[in-house]
Amino acid sequence: IISDEVNPDLEMASIHLDEFAKNGKAILFENVKGSNYKVVSNLFGSVARSKFMFRDSLQIVKDLIEIKTNPIAAFKHPFRTFLTGLNGIYALPKKVRFKGFSEIKIEDLPQIKCWKEDGGAFITLPQVYTEDIDNPGIMNSNLGMYRIQLSGNDYELNKEIGMHYQLHRGIGIHQKKANQKGDPLKVSIFVGGPPAHSFSAVMPLPEGMSELSFAGVLGKRRFRYAKKDGYTISSDADFVICGELHPNDLKPEGPFGDHLGYYSLKHDFPVLRVHKVYAKKDGIWPFTVVGRPPQEDSQFGALIHEITGKAIEKEIPGLKAVNAVDAAGVHPLLLAIGSERYTPYNPTKQPQEILTIANHILGTGQMSLAKYLFICDDEDHPNVNDERAYFTHFLERVDWERDLHFQTKTTIDTLDYSGEGLNEGSKVVLAAAGEVKRKLAEILPTIALPSGFSNPKLVSSGNLVVEGKGEIKELISCLEKQNMEGIGLITLVDDAHFVSEDFSNWLWVTFTRSSPAYDIYGLNAENKNKHFSCS
């Protein structure tokens, strides 16, 4: 608990970052400069804390996800299924009277700015509620966590706020339908309330499962809502902002220090025209700080994995495991293991079924935003969650003449600036199967480098980084004349010492800062029937 006055402009974020870095406590700021409301952060700062908050419902939710993704499980565990069914009442939202709120203005809210180049104050833990204009109703709604800019740029204070949402988000479907009809889309933004509501807004649920139902079961309390001026109000929220998105009404939003560890830049995004802002008398405003992983939002990902278990693997036949690598910002890098189930007689043991699995992965939900998908077969039992060991396993087996498969002119994460433009970039599937093909170097070999390049270092077995800003074609030509046996991969970086200091540094720099089609080169490279090949 911090009782002294704290400035929401950078100071609160700095305190939060220090507390999270030492695996510390949740923080209650009792005296926030410029606002009458208390603020809380780091609520989800550890998986252990989240599991404690949801200790009475976690197993029930796991069973619910299991039944949804694998109905046969209901017959295998009838007693557990019965207990889960008894908790089904919590999945039904409950309509109540509108009461307990006072009307305030946007400027009365805590104006929290986390990084010095941010375009203004942002809400970092919003629950954004919309309904399908063609099929309205509480059970056809979407509850998502999208970035909300409260102030700055060209927004008219108290009347306009910015709404930033990315690809593959449910609100986009709702807004497109409204735009096609030329109608505004009503939006309610809930802040605070039960932690189950915040978590439900980020939970990737199976198709057809409502976030509000999930919130009710996770919190063991039915989602309570009221109606006011045609807007849906979460009665348990501490704050609610109501407004409309009008067709083609855009203004510059950002910059914002985001979860890839960089600023996402200023771009045109929808403007929410504010209708009313409501607050409870003793409302507490939650916030988090995003930045280079790991941060508090990384713990969301860990808890999601805890709850969903093998749900994704059950959805994709032959997929044994997948890791959306947090150190690389989640979306840029996926590591996967698949099964070559259909060709046990295959003498060459080349990737076949795992390429089919890779295409399925890149066609599934937010995994479709990945730029780099590494996949290997399940022989010799690689560990997808030990990133260093996985890359060693992969580099021992990859055949660079065969195993690179590019997709160009495609979509990538909105927050990723390595591509050609907003949402535009490339992908690559790197698939390896079969026997060990090379013994990886454990000690840095003697390597001659041309002018402009220096400081070669091994990050892991056979995984070399080189520092420099010289002409890359000269580097390639030079290395092609040398014995590179034992080296499986080379990364050209600005600071080899930093990148090699920690494996997570290499993951972050390499996969967030590059676009596969632009930035992958090869020694002895050729294009064979439009397939990129190298040694």
Coordinates of C-alpha atoms in Angstrom, one line a residue:
I1 CA 0.0 0.0 0.0
I2 CA 1.4 3.4 -1.0
S3 CA -0.2 6.3 0.8
D4 CA 2.0 9.1 -0.5
E5 CA 0.9 11.1 -3.5
V6 CA 2.1 9.4 -6.7
N7 CA 2.2 10.9 -10.2
P8 CA 0.3 8.9 -12.8
D9 CA 2.7 10.3 -15.5
L10 CA 5.5 7.7 -15.5
E11 CA 6.0 7.4 -11.7
M12 CA 3.3 4.8 -11.1
A13 CA 4.5 2.7 -14.0
S14 CA 8.1 2.9 -12.7
I15 CA 7.0 1.7 -9.2
H16 CA 5.0 -1.1 -10.8
L17 CA 7.9 -2.3 -13.0
D18 CA 10.3 -2.4 -10.0
E19 CA 7.8 -4.4 -7.9
F20 CA 7.1 -6.9 -10.7
A21 CA 10.8 -7.3 -11.4
K22 CA 11.4 -8.6 -7.9
N23 CA 8.3 -10.9 -8.0
G24 CA 6.6 -8.6 -5.6
K25 CA 3.1 -7.9 -4.3
A26 CA 0.0 -6.3 -5.8
I27 CA 0.2 -2.5 -5.3
L28 CA -2.6 -0.2 -4.0
F29 CA -1.9 3.5 -4.8
E30 CA -4.1 5.4 -2.3
N31 CA -3.3 9.0 -3.4
V32 CA -3.1 9.5 -7.2
K33 CA -2.2 13.0 -8.4
G34 CA -5.1 14.6 -10.3
S35 CA -7.7 11.9 -9.5
N36 CA -9.9 11.0 -6.5
Y37 CA -9.7 7.3 -7.2
K38 CA -7.4 4.7 -5.8
V39 CA -5.4 2.6 -8.3
V40 CA -4.2 -1.0 -8.1
S41 CA -1.6 -2.8 -10.2
N42 CA 0.3 -6.1 -10.3
L43 CA -2.9 -8.1 -9.4
F44 CA -1.9 -10.8 -11.8
G45 CA 1.8 -10.4 -11.2
S46 CA 2.4 -14.1 -10.6
V47 CA 0.6 -17.3 -11.6
A48 CA 0.5 -18.3 -7.9
R49 CA -1.4 -15.2 -7.0
S50 CA -3.9 -15.7 -9.9
K51 CA -4.4 -19.4 -8.9
F52 CA -5.1 -18.3 -5.4
M53 CA -7.7 -15.7 -6.5
F54 CA -9.4 -18.4 -8.6
R55 CA -8.7 -21.3 -6.2
D56 CA -12.4 -22.3 -5.8
S57 CA -13.2 -22.4 -9.6
L58 CA -10.0 -23.3 -11.5
Q59 CA -10.6 -27.0 -11.7
I60 CA -14.3 -26.4 -12.7
V61 CA -13.1 -24.1 -15.5
K62 CA -10.5 -26.7 -16.7
D63 CA -13.3 -29.3 -16.8
L64 CA -15.5 -27.0 -18.7
I65 CA -12.8 -26.4 -21.4
E66 CA -12.1 -30.1 -21.5
I67 CA -15.8 -30.9 -22.1
K68 CA -16.1 -28.2 -24.7
T69 CA -13.1 -29.4 -26.7
N70 CA -13.4 -33.1 -26.0
P71 CA -17.1 -34.1 -25.3
I72 CA -16.1 -37.8 -24.9
A73 CA -14.3 -36.8 -21.7
A74 CA -17.7 -36.2 -20.1
F75 CA -18.4 -40.0 -20.3
K76 CA -15.0 -40.8 -18.8
H77 CA -15.4 -38.6 -15.7
P78 CA -19.2 -38.5 -15.1
F79 CA -18.9 -37.3 -11.4
R80 CA -16.6 -34.4 -12.4
T81 CA -18.9 -33.6 -15.3
F82 CA -21.9 -33.6 -12.9
L83 CA -20.1 -31.2 -10.5
T84 CA -19.2 -29.0 -13.5
G85 CA -22.8 -29.0 -14.6
L86 CA -23.9 -27.9 -11.2
N87 CA -21.8 -24.7 -11.6
G88 CA -23.5 -24.0 -15.0
I89 CA -25.8 -21.6 -13.3
Y90 CA -22.9 -19.2 -13.0
A91 CA -22.6 -19.2 -16.8
L92 CA -25.9 -17.4 -17.2
P93 CA -25.6 -13.6 -17.1
K94 CA -28.1 -11.9 -14.7
K95 CA -29.9 -8.7 -15.5
V96 CA -30.2 -6.3 -12.6
R97 CA -31.3 -2.6 -12.0
F98 CA -28.9 0.2 -12.9
K99 CA -27.7 1.6 -9.6
G100 CA -24.6 2.4 -7.6
F101 CA -22.9 4.6 -10.2
S102 CA -22.4 8.3 -10.5
E103 CA -21.7 10.2 -13.7
I104 CA -18.2 11.6 -14.1
K105 CA -15.9 12.8 -16.9
I106 CA -12.9 11.2 -18.7
E107 CA -10.6 13.8 -17.1
D108 CA -11.7 12.5 -13.6
L109 CA -10.2 9.1 -14.3
P110 CA -6.5 8.3 -13.4
Q111 CA -4.5 9.5 -16.4
I112 CA -1.8 6.9 -16.4
K113 CA 1.1 7.2 -18.8
C114 CA 3.6 4.3 -18.7
W115 CA 6.4 5.2 -21.1
K116 CA 7.8 8.7 -21.9
E117 CA 7.0 8.6 -25.7
D118 CA 3.4 7.4 -25.2
G119 CA 0.9 9.6 -27.0
G120 CA -1.1 10.2 -23.8
A121 CA -2.8 8.3 -21.0
F122 CA -4.1 4.8 -21.7
I123 CA -6.4 2.2 -20.2
T124 CA -4.3 -0.9 -20.1
L125 CA -6.8 -3.4 -18.5
P126 CA -10.1 -2.5 -20.2
Q127 CA -12.9 -4.9 -20.9
V128 CA -14.5 -3.8 -24.1
Y129 CA -18.1 -5.0 -24.7
T130 CA -19.9 -5.0 -28.1
E131 CA -22.8 -6.9 -29.6
D132 CA -23.5 -8.2 -33.1
I133 CA -25.8 -5.6 -34.7
D134 CA -27.5 -8.3 -36.7
N135 CA -28.0 -10.6 -33.7
P136 CA -28.1 -8.5 -30.6
G137 CA -28.2 -9.8 -27.1
I138 CA -26.0 -10.5 -24.1
M139 CA -25.1 -14.0 -25.3
N140 CA -24.0 -12.8 -28.7
S141 CA -21.6 -10.3 -27.3
N142 CA -17.8 -10.0 -27.4
L143 CA -15.7 -9.0 -24.4
G144 CA -12.1 -8.2 -25.4
M145 CA -9.1 -6.3 -24.1
Y146 CA -8.1 -3.7 -26.5
R147 CA -6.0 -0.6 -26.1
I148 CA -7.9 2.6 -25.1
Q149 CA -6.2 6.1 -25.3
L150 CA -7.9 8.5 -22.9
S151 CA -6.1 11.7 -23.8
G152 CA -3.5 13.3 -26.1
N153 CA -3.1 13.6 -29.8
D154 CA -6.1 15.2 -31.5
Y155 CA -8.8 13.7 -29.1
E156 CA -11.2 16.2 -27.8
L157 CA -11.0 15.7 -24.0
N158 CA -14.1 14.2 -22.4
K159 CA -15.7 13.7 -25.8
E160 CA -13.4 11.4 -27.7
I161 CA -11.1 8.5 -26.9
G162 CA -9.1 6.2 -29.1
M163 CA -9.8 2.5 -29.7
H164 CA -6.9 0.4 -31.0
Y165 CA -7.7 -3.2 -31.8
Q166 CA -5.7 -5.7 -33.8
L167 CA -6.3 -8.4 -36.4
H168 CA -8.5 -11.4 -35.4
R169 CA -10.4 -9.6 -32.7
G170 CA -14.2 -10.1 -32.3
I171 CA -14.9 -6.4 -32.1
G172 CA -13.7 -6.1 -35.7
I173 CA -16.6 -8.3 -36.9
H174 CA -19.1 -6.3 -35.0
Q175 CA -17.8 -3.0 -36.3
K176 CA -17.7 -4.2 -39.9
K177 CA -21.3 -5.2 -39.8
A178 CA -22.3 -1.9 -38.3
N179 CA -20.2 0.0 -40.9
Q180 CA -21.9 -1.9 -43.8
K181 CA -25.3 -0.7 -42.5
G182 CA -24.0 2.8 -42.0
D183 CA -24.9 2.6 -38.3
P184 CA -22.8 3.5 -35.2
L185 CA -21.7 0.6 -33.0
K186 CA -22.4 0.9 -29.3
V187 CA -19.5 0.1 -27.1
S188 CA -19.2 -0.2 -23.3
I189 CA -15.8 -0.2 -21.7
F190 CA -15.7 -1.8 -18.2
V191 CA -12.8 -1.2 -15.9
G192 CA -12.2 -3.0 -12.6
G193 CA -14.7 -5.3 -10.9
P194 CA -14.0 -9.0 -10.3
P195 CA -10.5 -10.1 -11.5
A196 CA -12.4 -12.9 -13.4
H197 CA -13.8 -10.3 -15.7
S198 CA -10.4 -8.9 -16.7
F199 CA -9.0 -12.3 -17.3
S200 CA -12.0 -13.4 -19.4
A201 CA -11.4 -10.4 -21.7
V202 CA -8.0 -11.9 -22.7
M203 CA -9.0 -15.6 -22.6
P204 CA -9.0 -17.3 -26.1
L205 CA -12.1 -19.3 -25.7
P206 CA -13.4 -22.2 -27.9
E207 CA -15.8 -21.1 -30.6
G208 CA -19.3 -20.5 -29.2
M209 CA -18.3 -20.0 -25.6
S210 CA -19.2 -16.6 -24.2
E211 CA -16.7 -14.5 -22.3
L212 CA -19.4 -13.5 -19.9
S213 CA -20.3 -17.1 -19.2
F214 CA -16.7 -17.9 -18.7
A215 CA -16.3 -14.9 -16.3
G216 CA -19.3 -16.1 -14.3
V217 CA -18.0 -19.6 -13.8
L218 CA -14.4 -18.4 -13.1
G219 CA -15.6 -15.9 -10.5
K220 CA -18.4 -18.2 -9.2
R221 CA -20.8 -15.3 -9.6
R222 CA -23.1 -14.7 -12.5
F223 CA -22.2 -11.8 -14.7
R224 CA -24.5 -9.0 -13.6
Y225 CA -25.5 -6.4 -16.1
A226 CA -27.9 -3.5 -16.5
K227 CA -29.2 -1.4 -19.4
K228 CA -28.9 2.3 -19.6
D229 CA -29.6 4.5 -22.7
G230 CA -29.3 1.4 -24.8
Y231 CA -25.9 0.5 -23.5
T232 CA -25.0 -2.6 -21.5
I233 CA -23.4 -1.8 -18.1
S234 CA -21.4 -4.3 -16.1
S235 CA -22.9 -3.8 -12.6
D236 CA -19.8 -5.2 -10.9
A237 CA -17.4 -3.0 -12.7
D238 CA -15.9 0.0 -10.9
F239 CA -16.0 2.3 -14.0
V240 CA -17.9 2.2 -17.3
I241 CA -17.4 4.3 -20.4
C242 CA -20.2 4.2 -23.0
G243 CA -19.9 5.5 -26.5
E244 CA -20.3 4.9 -30.2
L245 CA -17.9 4.0 -33.1
H246 CA -19.1 5.7 -36.3
P247 CA -18.2 4.5 -39.8
N248 CA -15.0 5.9 -41.1
D249 CA -14.4 8.0 -38.0
L250 CA -10.7 7.7 -37.4
K251 CA -7.9 9.7 -35.7
P252 CA -4.3 9.1 -35.0
E253 CA -3.7 6.8 -31.9
G254 CA -0.4 6.2 -30.2
P255 CA 2.6 5.9 -29.9
F256 CA 2.4 3.3 -27.2
G257 CA 5.2 1.2 -25.5
D258 CA 3.9 -2.2 -26.3
H259 CA 4.5 -5.9 -25.4
L260 CA 7.0 -6.5 -28.1
G261 CA 9.4 -4.2 -26.2
Y262 CA 9.1 -1.3 -28.7
Y263 CA 6.8 1.6 -29.3
S264 CA 3.9 0.9 -31.7
L265 CA 3.7 4.1 -33.7
K266 CA 1.0 6.6 -34.4
H267 CA -1.7 5.3 -36.8
D268 CA -5.4 6.1 -37.6
F269 CA -7.7 4.0 -35.5
P270 CA -11.4 4.2 -34.6
V271 CA -12.6 7.1 -32.4
L272 CA -15.1 6.4 -29.6
R273 CA -17.5 9.3 -29.2
V274 CA -18.1 9.3 -25.5
H275 CA -21.8 9.2 -24.4
K276 CA -21.5 8.8 -20.6
V277 CA -18.8 7.9 -18.0
Y278 CA -19.8 6.2 -14.8
A279 CA -18.0 5.4 -11.6
K280 CA -18.7 3.9 -8.2
K281 CA -18.0 6.0 -5.2
D282 CA -15.2 3.8 -3.9
G283 CA -14.1 2.5 -7.3
I284 CA -10.6 1.2 -7.7
W285 CA -8.9 1.6 -11.1
P286 CA -6.7 -1.3 -12.2
F287 CA -3.7 -0.9 -14.6
T288 CA -0.7 -2.8 -15.8
V289 CA 2.4 -1.9 -17.7
V290 CA 3.4 -3.7 -20.9
G291 CA 6.8 -3.8 -22.4
R292 CA 9.6 -6.2 -23.3
P293 CA 8.6 -9.6 -21.8
P294 CA 8.3 -10.9 -19.2
Q295 CA 5.7 -8.5 -17.8
E296 CA 2.5 -8.9 -15.9
D297 CA 0.7 -9.8 -19.1
S298 CA 3.1 -12.7 -19.5
Q299 CA 1.4 -14.2 -16.4
F300 CA -1.9 -14.0 -18.2
G301 CA -0.4 -16.3 -20.8
A302 CA 0.9 -18.7 -18.2
L303 CA -2.5 -18.9 -16.6
I304 CA -4.2 -19.4 -19.9
H305 CA -1.9 -22.3 -20.6
E306 CA -2.7 -23.7 -17.1
I307 CA -6.4 -23.6 -17.8
T308 CA -6.5 -24.8 -21.4
G309 CA -4.0 -27.6 -21.0
K310 CA -3.9 -29.5 -24.3
A311 CA -7.0 -27.8 -25.9
I312 CA -5.0 -26.5 -29.0
E313 CA -3.3 -29.9 -29.5
K314 CA -6.8 -31.6 -29.4
E315 CA -8.1 -29.2 -32.0
I316 CA -5.2 -29.9 -34.4
P317 CA -4.7 -33.6 -35.2
G318 CA -1.1 -34.7 -34.9
L319 CA 0.0 -31.7 -33.0
K320 CA 1.8 -32.8 -29.8
A321 CA 2.9 -29.4 -28.3
V322 CA 3.2 -25.7 -29.2
N323 CA 4.9 -22.9 -27.4
A324 CA 4.1 -19.2 -28.3
V325 CA 7.4 -17.9 -27.0
D326 CA 6.9 -15.2 -24.5
A327 CA 10.5 -13.9 -24.7
A328 CA 9.9 -13.1 -28.4
G329 CA 6.6 -11.2 -27.7
V330 CA 4.3 -14.3 -28.2
H331 CA 3.1 -13.7 -31.7
P332 CA 6.4 -13.5 -33.7
L333 CA 7.6 -17.0 -32.8
L334 CA 6.0 -20.4 -32.4
L335 CA 7.8 -23.6 -31.5
A336 CA 5.9 -26.8 -32.3
I337 CA 6.2 -30.6 -32.2
G338 CA 4.1 -32.8 -34.5
S339 CA 3.8 -36.4 -35.4
E340 CA 4.7 -38.0 -38.8
R341 CA 1.8 -40.4 -38.3
Y342 CA 1.1 -41.5 -41.8
T343 CA 4.4 -42.6 -43.3
P344 CA 6.2 -45.0 -40.9
Y345 CA 7.8 -46.6 -44.0
N346 CA 9.3 -43.3 -45.1
P347 CA 13.0 -44.1 -45.6
T348 CA 14.1 -40.4 -46.0
K349 CA 12.2 -39.2 -42.9
Q350 CA 11.6 -35.8 -44.4
P351 CA 8.9 -33.4 -43.2
Q352 CA 5.5 -34.4 -44.6
E353 CA 2.7 -34.6 -42.1
I354 CA 4.2 -31.9 -39.9
L355 CA 3.9 -29.5 -42.9
T356 CA 0.2 -30.2 -42.9
I357 CA 0.1 -29.5 -39.2
A358 CA 2.0 -26.3 -39.7
N359 CA -0.6 -25.0 -42.2
H360 CA -3.3 -25.9 -39.7
I361 CA -1.5 -24.0 -36.9
L362 CA -1.2 -20.9 -39.1
G363 CA -4.9 -21.1 -39.9
T364 CA -5.9 -21.2 -36.2
G365 CA -7.0 -18.1 -34.3
Q366 CA -4.2 -15.7 -33.2
M367 CA -1.5 -18.3 -34.0
S368 CA -2.1 -17.2 -37.6
L369 CA -0.2 -14.0 -36.7
A370 CA 3.0 -15.9 -36.2
K371 CA 6.0 -14.9 -38.4
Y372 CA 8.2 -17.8 -37.5
L373 CA 6.9 -21.3 -37.0
F374 CA 9.5 -23.9 -36.2
I375 CA 8.2 -27.5 -36.2
C376 CA 9.9 -30.8 -35.8
D377 CA 8.7 -34.4 -35.4
D378 CA 8.3 -36.0 -32.1
E379 CA 11.1 -38.6 -32.4
D380 CA 13.7 -38.2 -29.7
H381 CA 11.2 -36.2 -27.6
P382 CA 12.2 -32.6 -28.0
N383 CA 11.0 -30.2 -25.3
V384 CA 9.0 -27.4 -26.8
N385 CA 9.1 -25.4 -23.5
D386 CA 12.9 -25.4 -23.2
E387 CA 13.7 -23.0 -26.0
R388 CA 17.5 -23.4 -25.9
A389 CA 17.2 -27.2 -26.0
Y390 CA 14.6 -27.1 -28.7
F391 CA 16.8 -25.0 -31.0
T392 CA 19.7 -27.4 -30.5
H393 CA 17.5 -30.3 -31.4
F394 CA 16.2 -28.4 -34.4
L395 CA 19.6 -27.3 -35.7
E396 CA 21.0 -30.8 -35.5
R397 CA 18.3 -32.0 -37.9
V398 CA 17.3 -29.2 -40.2
D399 CA 18.1 -29.5 -43.9
W400 CA 18.4 -25.9 -45.2
E401 CA 18.2 -27.1 -48.8
R402 CA 14.7 -28.4 -48.1
D403 CA 13.2 -27.1 -44.9
L404 CA 12.4 -23.4 -45.4
H405 CA 8.8 -22.7 -46.6
F406 CA 7.9 -19.0 -47.1
Q407 CA 4.6 -17.1 -47.2
T408 CA 5.0 -13.6 -48.6
K409 CA 2.6 -10.6 -48.8
T410 CA 0.6 -11.8 -45.9
T411 CA -0.7 -10.6 -42.5
I412 CA 1.3 -10.2 -39.3
D413 CA 0.6 -8.7 -35.9
T414 CA -0.6 -5.1 -35.9
L415 CA 2.1 -4.3 -33.3
D416 CA 4.9 -5.7 -35.4
Y417 CA 6.9 -3.2 -37.4
S418 CA 9.3 -5.5 -39.1
G419 CA 7.2 -5.9 -42.3
E420 CA 6.2 -3.7 -45.2
G421 CA 3.4 -1.8 -43.5
L422 CA 0.8 -2.0 -40.8
N423 CA -0.4 -5.7 -40.6
E424 CA 1.7 -6.5 -43.7
G425 CA 4.6 -8.9 -43.8
S426 CA 5.8 -12.4 -44.3
K427 CA 6.0 -15.8 -42.6
V428 CA 8.2 -18.8 -42.7
V429 CA 7.6 -22.4 -41.7
L430 CA 10.9 -24.1 -40.7
A431 CA 10.3 -27.9 -40.5
A432 CA 12.8 -30.5 -39.5
A433 CA 12.5 -34.3 -39.2
G434 CA 14.6 -37.4 -39.2
E435 CA 18.1 -38.3 -38.1
V436 CA 20.8 -35.9 -36.7
K437 CA 22.5 -34.4 -39.7
R438 CA 25.3 -32.4 -38.1
K439 CA 27.3 -32.2 -34.8
L440 CA 26.9 -28.7 -33.5
A441 CA 29.9 -26.6 -32.4
E442 CA 30.1 -26.1 -28.6
I443 CA 33.2 -23.9 -28.8
L444 CA 33.5 -20.9 -31.1
P445 CA 35.4 -21.9 -34.2
T446 CA 38.0 -19.7 -35.8
I447 CA 36.1 -17.5 -38.3
A448 CA 37.5 -14.7 -40.5
L449 CA 35.2 -11.8 -41.0
P450 CA 35.3 -9.0 -43.6
S451 CA 35.5 -5.3 -42.8
G452 CA 32.4 -4.0 -41.0
F453 CA 31.8 -7.2 -39.0
S454 CA 33.2 -8.4 -35.7
N455 CA 32.7 -10.1 -32.4
P456 CA 31.4 -13.6 -33.3
K457 CA 29.9 -15.4 -30.4
L458 CA 28.0 -18.6 -29.8
V459 CA 24.6 -18.1 -28.3
S460 CA 23.9 -21.8 -28.0
S461 CA 25.2 -25.0 -29.7
G462 CA 25.9 -24.2 -33.3
N463 CA 24.0 -20.9 -33.0
L464 CA 26.4 -18.1 -34.0
V465 CA 25.8 -14.3 -33.8
V466 CA 28.0 -11.8 -35.6
E467 CA 28.0 -8.0 -35.0
G468 CA 28.2 -5.5 -37.8
K469 CA 26.6 -3.1 -40.2
G470 CA 28.7 -3.9 -43.3
E471 CA 27.5 -5.2 -46.7
I472 CA 25.8 -8.6 -46.0
K473 CA 26.7 -10.0 -49.4
E474 CA 30.4 -9.5 -48.5
L475 CA 29.8 -11.4 -45.2
I476 CA 28.1 -14.2 -47.1
S477 CA 30.8 -14.4 -49.7
C478 CA 33.5 -14.5 -47.0
L479 CA 31.7 -17.3 -45.0
E480 CA 31.1 -19.4 -48.0
K481 CA 34.8 -19.8 -48.5
Q482 CA 35.3 -21.1 -44.9
N483 CA 34.6 -24.4 -43.1
M484 CA 31.3 -23.7 -41.3
E485 CA 30.9 -27.2 -40.1
G486 CA 29.1 -27.3 -36.8
I487 CA 27.3 -24.0 -37.3
G488 CA 23.6 -24.3 -38.0
L489 CA 22.4 -20.7 -37.9
I490 CA 24.0 -17.3 -38.0
T491 CA 22.2 -14.1 -36.8
L492 CA 23.6 -10.7 -37.8
V493 CA 23.0 -8.2 -34.9
D494 CA 23.9 -4.7 -33.7
D495 CA 25.3 -5.8 -30.3
A496 CA 26.7 -9.4 -30.1
H497 CA 27.6 -9.1 -26.5
F498 CA 24.0 -8.2 -25.5
V499 CA 22.5 -10.8 -27.7
S500 CA 24.7 -13.6 -26.5
E501 CA 24.5 -12.6 -22.8
D502 CA 21.2 -14.4 -22.3
F503 CA 19.3 -16.7 -24.6
S504 CA 16.1 -14.7 -24.1
N505 CA 17.9 -11.6 -25.5
W506 CA 18.6 -13.6 -28.7
L507 CA 15.0 -14.7 -28.9
W508 CA 13.8 -11.2 -28.5
V509 CA 16.1 -9.4 -30.9
T510 CA 16.0 -12.1 -33.6
F511 CA 12.3 -12.7 -33.9
T512 CA 10.8 -9.4 -33.1
R513 CA 13.1 -7.3 -35.3
S514 CA 13.0 -9.3 -38.5
S515 CA 10.7 -10.2 -41.4
P516 CA 11.4 -13.6 -42.8
A517 CA 11.1 -12.8 -46.6
Y518 CA 13.4 -9.7 -46.2
D519 CA 15.9 -10.8 -43.6
I520 CA 16.6 -14.5 -44.2
Y521 CA 19.7 -15.1 -46.3
G522 CA 21.7 -18.2 -46.9
L523 CA 25.2 -19.4 -47.7
N524 CA 25.3 -21.0 -51.2
A525 CA 21.7 -19.8 -51.7
E526 CA 19.6 -20.9 -54.8
N527 CA 16.0 -20.7 -55.9
K528 CA 14.9 -24.1 -57.2
N529 CA 11.4 -24.1 -58.7
K530 CA 10.6 -21.0 -56.5
H531 CA 11.9 -22.8 -53.4
F532 CA 14.6 -21.0 -51.4
S533 CA 17.5 -23.3 -50.8
C534 CA 20.9 -22.8 -49.0
S535 CA 23.6 -24.7 -47.2

